[in-house]
Coordinates of C-alpha atoms in Angstrom, one line a residue:
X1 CA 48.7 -87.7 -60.3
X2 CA 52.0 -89.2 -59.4
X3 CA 54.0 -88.4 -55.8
X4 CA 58.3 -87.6 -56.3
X5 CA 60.2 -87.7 -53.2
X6 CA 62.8 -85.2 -54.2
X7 CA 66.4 -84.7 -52.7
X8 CA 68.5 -81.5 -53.6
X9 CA 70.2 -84.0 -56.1
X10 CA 67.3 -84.8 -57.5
X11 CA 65.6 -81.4 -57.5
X12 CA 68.3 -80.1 -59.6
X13 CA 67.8 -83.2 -62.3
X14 CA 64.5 -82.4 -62.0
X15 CA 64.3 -78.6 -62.3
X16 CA 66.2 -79.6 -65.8
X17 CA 64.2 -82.0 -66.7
X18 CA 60.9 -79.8 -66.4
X19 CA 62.5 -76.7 -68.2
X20 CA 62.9 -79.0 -71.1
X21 CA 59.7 -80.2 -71.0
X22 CA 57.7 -76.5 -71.0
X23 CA 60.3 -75.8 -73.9
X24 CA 58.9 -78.7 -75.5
X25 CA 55.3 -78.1 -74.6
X26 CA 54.9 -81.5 -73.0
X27 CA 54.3 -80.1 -69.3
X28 CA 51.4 -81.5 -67.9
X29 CA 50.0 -82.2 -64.3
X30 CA 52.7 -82.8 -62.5
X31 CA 52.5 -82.7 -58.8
X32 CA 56.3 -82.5 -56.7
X33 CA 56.4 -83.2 -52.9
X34 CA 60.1 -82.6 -51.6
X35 CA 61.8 -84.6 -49.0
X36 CA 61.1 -83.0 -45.5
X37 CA 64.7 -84.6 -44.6
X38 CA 66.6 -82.4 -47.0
X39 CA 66.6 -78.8 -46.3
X40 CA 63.0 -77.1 -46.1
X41 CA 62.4 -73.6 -47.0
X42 CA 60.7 -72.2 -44.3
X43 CA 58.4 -68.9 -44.2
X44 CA 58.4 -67.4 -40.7
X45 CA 56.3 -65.3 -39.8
X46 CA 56.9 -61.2 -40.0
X47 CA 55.9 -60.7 -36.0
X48 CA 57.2 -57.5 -34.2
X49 CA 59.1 -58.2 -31.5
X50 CA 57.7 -57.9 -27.7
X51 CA 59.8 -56.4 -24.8
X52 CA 60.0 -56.6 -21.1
X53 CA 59.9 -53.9 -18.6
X54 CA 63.8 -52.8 -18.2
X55 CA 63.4 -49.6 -16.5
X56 CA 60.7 -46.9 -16.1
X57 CA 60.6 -43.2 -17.6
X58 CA 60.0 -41.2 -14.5
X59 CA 61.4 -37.7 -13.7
X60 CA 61.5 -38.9 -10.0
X61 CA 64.9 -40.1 -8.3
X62 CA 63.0 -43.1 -7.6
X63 CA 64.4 -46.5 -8.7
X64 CA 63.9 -50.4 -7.4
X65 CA 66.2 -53.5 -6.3
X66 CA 65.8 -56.6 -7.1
X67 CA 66.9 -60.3 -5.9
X68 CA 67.0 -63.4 -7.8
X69 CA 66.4 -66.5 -5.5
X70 CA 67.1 -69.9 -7.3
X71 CA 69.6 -72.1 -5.0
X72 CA 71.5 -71.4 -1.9
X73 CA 69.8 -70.1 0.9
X74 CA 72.6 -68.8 3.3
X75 CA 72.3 -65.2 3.1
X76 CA 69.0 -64.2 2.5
X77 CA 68.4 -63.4 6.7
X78 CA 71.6 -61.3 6.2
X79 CA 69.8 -59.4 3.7
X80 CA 66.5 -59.4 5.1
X81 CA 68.7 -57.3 8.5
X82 CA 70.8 -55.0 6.1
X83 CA 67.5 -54.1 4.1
X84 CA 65.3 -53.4 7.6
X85 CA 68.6 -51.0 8.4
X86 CA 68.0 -48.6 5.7
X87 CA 64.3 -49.3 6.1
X88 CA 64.4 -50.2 2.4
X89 CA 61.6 -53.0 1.0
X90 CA 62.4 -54.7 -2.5
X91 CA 61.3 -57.5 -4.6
X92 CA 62.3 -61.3 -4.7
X93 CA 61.8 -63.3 -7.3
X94 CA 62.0 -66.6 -6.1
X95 CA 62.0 -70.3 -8.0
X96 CA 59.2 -72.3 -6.9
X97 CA 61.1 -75.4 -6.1
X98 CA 63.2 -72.9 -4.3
X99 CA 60.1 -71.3 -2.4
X100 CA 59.4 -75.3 -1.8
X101 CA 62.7 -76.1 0.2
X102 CA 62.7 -72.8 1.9
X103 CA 59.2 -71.7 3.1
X104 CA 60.6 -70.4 6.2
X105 CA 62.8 -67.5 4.3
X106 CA 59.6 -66.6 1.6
X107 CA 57.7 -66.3 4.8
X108 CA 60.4 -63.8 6.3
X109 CA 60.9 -61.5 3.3
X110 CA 56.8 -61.6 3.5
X111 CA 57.0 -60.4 6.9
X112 CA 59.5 -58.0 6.5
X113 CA 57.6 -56.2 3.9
X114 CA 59.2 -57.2 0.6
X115 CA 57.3 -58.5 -1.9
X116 CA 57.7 -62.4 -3.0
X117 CA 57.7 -62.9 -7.0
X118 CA 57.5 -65.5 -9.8
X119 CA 61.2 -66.7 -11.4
X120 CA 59.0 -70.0 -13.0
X121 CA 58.9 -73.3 -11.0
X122 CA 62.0 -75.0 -11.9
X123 CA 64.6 -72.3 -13.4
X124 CA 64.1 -73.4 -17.5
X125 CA 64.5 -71.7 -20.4
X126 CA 61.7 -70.6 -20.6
X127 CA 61.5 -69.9 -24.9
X128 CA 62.1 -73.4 -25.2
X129 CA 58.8 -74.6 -23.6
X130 CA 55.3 -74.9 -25.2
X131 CA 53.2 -72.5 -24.0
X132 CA 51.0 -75.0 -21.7
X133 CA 54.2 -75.7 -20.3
X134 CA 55.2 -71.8 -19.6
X135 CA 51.7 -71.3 -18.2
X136 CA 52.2 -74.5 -15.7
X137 CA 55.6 -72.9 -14.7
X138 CA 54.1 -69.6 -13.9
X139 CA 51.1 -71.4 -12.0
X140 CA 53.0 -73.1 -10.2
X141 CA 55.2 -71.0 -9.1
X142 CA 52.8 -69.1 -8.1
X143 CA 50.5 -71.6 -5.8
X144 CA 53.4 -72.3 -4.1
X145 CA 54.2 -68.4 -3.2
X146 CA 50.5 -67.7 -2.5
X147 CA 50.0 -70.7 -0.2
X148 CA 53.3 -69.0 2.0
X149 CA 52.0 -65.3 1.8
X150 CA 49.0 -65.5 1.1
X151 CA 49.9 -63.0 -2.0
X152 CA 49.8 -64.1 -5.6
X153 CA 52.3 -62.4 -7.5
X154 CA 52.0 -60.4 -10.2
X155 CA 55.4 -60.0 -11.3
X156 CA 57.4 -62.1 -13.4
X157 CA 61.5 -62.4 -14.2
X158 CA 62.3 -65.1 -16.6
X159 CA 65.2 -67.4 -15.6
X160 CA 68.3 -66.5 -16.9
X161 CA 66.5 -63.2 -18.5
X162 CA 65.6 -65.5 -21.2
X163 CA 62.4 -64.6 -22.7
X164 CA 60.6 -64.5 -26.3
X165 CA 57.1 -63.0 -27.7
X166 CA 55.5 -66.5 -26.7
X167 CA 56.8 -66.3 -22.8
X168 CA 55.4 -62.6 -22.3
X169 CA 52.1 -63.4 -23.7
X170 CA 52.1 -66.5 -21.7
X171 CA 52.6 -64.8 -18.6
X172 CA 50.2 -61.9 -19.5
X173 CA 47.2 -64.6 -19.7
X174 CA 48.6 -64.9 -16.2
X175 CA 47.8 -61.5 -15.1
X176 CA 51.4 -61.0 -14.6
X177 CA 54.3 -58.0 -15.8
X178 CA 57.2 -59.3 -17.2
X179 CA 60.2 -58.1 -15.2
X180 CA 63.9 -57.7 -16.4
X181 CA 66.7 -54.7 -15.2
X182 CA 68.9 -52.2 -16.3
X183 CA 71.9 -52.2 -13.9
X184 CA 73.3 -55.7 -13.3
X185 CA 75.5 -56.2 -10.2
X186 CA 77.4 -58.9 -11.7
X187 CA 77.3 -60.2 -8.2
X188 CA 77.1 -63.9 -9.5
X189 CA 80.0 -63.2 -11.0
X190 CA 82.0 -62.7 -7.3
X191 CA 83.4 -59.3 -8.3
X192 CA 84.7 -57.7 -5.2
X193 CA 83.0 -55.5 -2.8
X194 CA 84.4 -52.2 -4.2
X195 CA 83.8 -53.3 -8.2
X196 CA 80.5 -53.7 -7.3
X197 CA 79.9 -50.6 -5.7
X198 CA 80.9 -48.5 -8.3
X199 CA 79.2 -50.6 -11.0
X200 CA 76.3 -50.5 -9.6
X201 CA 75.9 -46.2 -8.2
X202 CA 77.5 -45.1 -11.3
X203 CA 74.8 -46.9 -13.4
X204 CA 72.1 -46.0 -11.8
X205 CA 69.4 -43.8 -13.0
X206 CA 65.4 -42.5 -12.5
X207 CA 63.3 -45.4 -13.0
X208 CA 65.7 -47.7 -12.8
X209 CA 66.1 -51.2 -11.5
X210 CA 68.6 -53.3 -10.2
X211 CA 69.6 -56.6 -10.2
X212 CA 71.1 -58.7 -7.2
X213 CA 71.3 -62.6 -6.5
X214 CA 70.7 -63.9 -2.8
X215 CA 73.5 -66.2 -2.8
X216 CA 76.4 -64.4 -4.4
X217 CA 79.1 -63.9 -2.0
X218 CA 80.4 -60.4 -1.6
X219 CA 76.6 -59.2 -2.0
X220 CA 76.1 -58.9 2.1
X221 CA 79.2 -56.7 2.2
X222 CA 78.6 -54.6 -0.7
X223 CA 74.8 -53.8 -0.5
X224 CA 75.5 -51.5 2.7
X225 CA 77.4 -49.5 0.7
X226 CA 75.3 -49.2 -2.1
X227 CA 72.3 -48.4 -0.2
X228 CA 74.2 -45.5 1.8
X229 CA 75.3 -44.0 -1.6
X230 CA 72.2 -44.4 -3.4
X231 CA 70.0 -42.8 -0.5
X232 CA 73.0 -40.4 -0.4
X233 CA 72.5 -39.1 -4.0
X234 CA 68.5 -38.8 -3.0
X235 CA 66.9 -41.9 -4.6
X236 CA 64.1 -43.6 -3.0
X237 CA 63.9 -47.6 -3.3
X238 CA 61.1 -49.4 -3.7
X239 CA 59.5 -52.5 -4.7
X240 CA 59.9 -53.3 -8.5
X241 CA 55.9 -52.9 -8.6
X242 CA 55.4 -49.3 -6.8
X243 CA 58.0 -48.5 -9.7
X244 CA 56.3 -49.7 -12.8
X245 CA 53.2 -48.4 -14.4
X246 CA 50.4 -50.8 -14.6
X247 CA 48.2 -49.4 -17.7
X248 CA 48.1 -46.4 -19.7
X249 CA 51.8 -47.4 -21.0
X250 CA 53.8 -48.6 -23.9
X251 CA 57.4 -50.1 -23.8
X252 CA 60.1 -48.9 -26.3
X253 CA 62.7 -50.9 -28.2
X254 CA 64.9 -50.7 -24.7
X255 CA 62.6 -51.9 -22.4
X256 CA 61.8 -48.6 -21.1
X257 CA 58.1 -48.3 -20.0
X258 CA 57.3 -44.9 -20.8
X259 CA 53.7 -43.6 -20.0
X260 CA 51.3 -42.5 -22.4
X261 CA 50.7 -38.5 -23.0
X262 CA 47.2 -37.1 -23.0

């Protein structure tokens, strides 16, 4: 049995070539291997989709904030006051490098009640890592958290809100929900005090939850004013996990976890 090396150039010759031979009734075993360099036809696989928590179905006023801690570091005591104001705990999901350089702050928002989450190790993508690799960025992460607080976290935001169906089941063998939101501030993107205000309150809804960065600069100013009008309208804030269901749950094509009817 003979071996061909075929480019598309060569394909084509040959795909004459062996129509003239079954016309002729000359076609024997003849086995083609093509030239991985040219382009392959690849098969993927037909696998649904997976989803991340967004929001949650609830009919109470009852939503969380969130804070994405990857870099600077100047205004997370700011926060940490403003929060203990309005007597309002929420989640951060902290870097581990970043929980590295600044154990004194994960220590504080420990302290002051909020809870202390996994944003991977070192801020990748995280869909283009191998799975070990995911699985050493969650770990990670997490040693470095627990070792602080004394808490391992449970929760889970993926850098950039970059995810795939490999990164959720990679943190599930970790024990951990995948976390994303459905009201962005935008404060990363230095809108002033008043846009964000009125982004944020008129997006709101039950169940939802919100996302904020601890370094953006108008967020100190802002967040007063978002908490007075969200308390205002009747919602109560809490952490992103006294929010979300833990089992008896599906998530829909939005990311809304909705719980399951008897």
């Amino acid at each position: 049995m003979k071996f061909f090396v075929l480019t598309k150039r060569r394909l084509t010759m040959l795909g004459v070539f062996l129509i003239g031979c079954a016309a002729a009734g000359v076609l024997t075993g003849v086995c083609v291997k093509l030239d991985r360099t040219e382009t392959p036809v690849a098969q993927a696989a037909s696998t649904q989709r997976q989803v991340p928590i967004y929001c949650v179905d609830t009919q109470e006023k009852k939503i969380a904030i969130s804070f994405d801690a990857a870099w600077g570091n100047e205004q997370t005591d700011d926060l940490i006051d403003i929060l203990d104001d309005y007597n309002v705990k929420t989640t951060f999901f902290v870097v581990g490098d970043w929980a590295e350089k600044y154990p004194e702050s994960v220590k504080a928002l420990s302290d002051a009640g909020h809870e202390v989450c996994n944003h991977s190790n070192t801020h990748p993508h995280m869909p283009q890592l191998t799975r070990a690799q995911q699985t050493e960025e969650l770990q990670c992460c997490n040693e470095k958290i627990a070792a602080i607080t004394g808490q391992t976290p449970k929760l889970f935001r993926p850098p950039y809100g970059d995810y795939s169906n490999d990164v959720l089941e990679s943190a599930k063998s970790c024990g951990m929900y995948t976390i994303q939101w459905d009201v962005d501030s935008l404060d990363w993107k230095n809108p002033t005090v008043e846009q964000m205000v009125e982004r944020v309150t008129s997006k709101v809804q039950n169940g939802s939850i919100v996302l904020f960065h601890n370094g953006a600069e108008n967020t100190p100013q802002a967040l007063p004013l978002i908490l007075q009008q969200l308390q205002s309208d009747g919602y109560t804030i809490v952490p992103v996990s006294e929010l979300i269901y833990k089992d008896g749950y599906h998530i829909d094509a939005t990311g809304k976890q909705i719980p399951e009817t008897e």
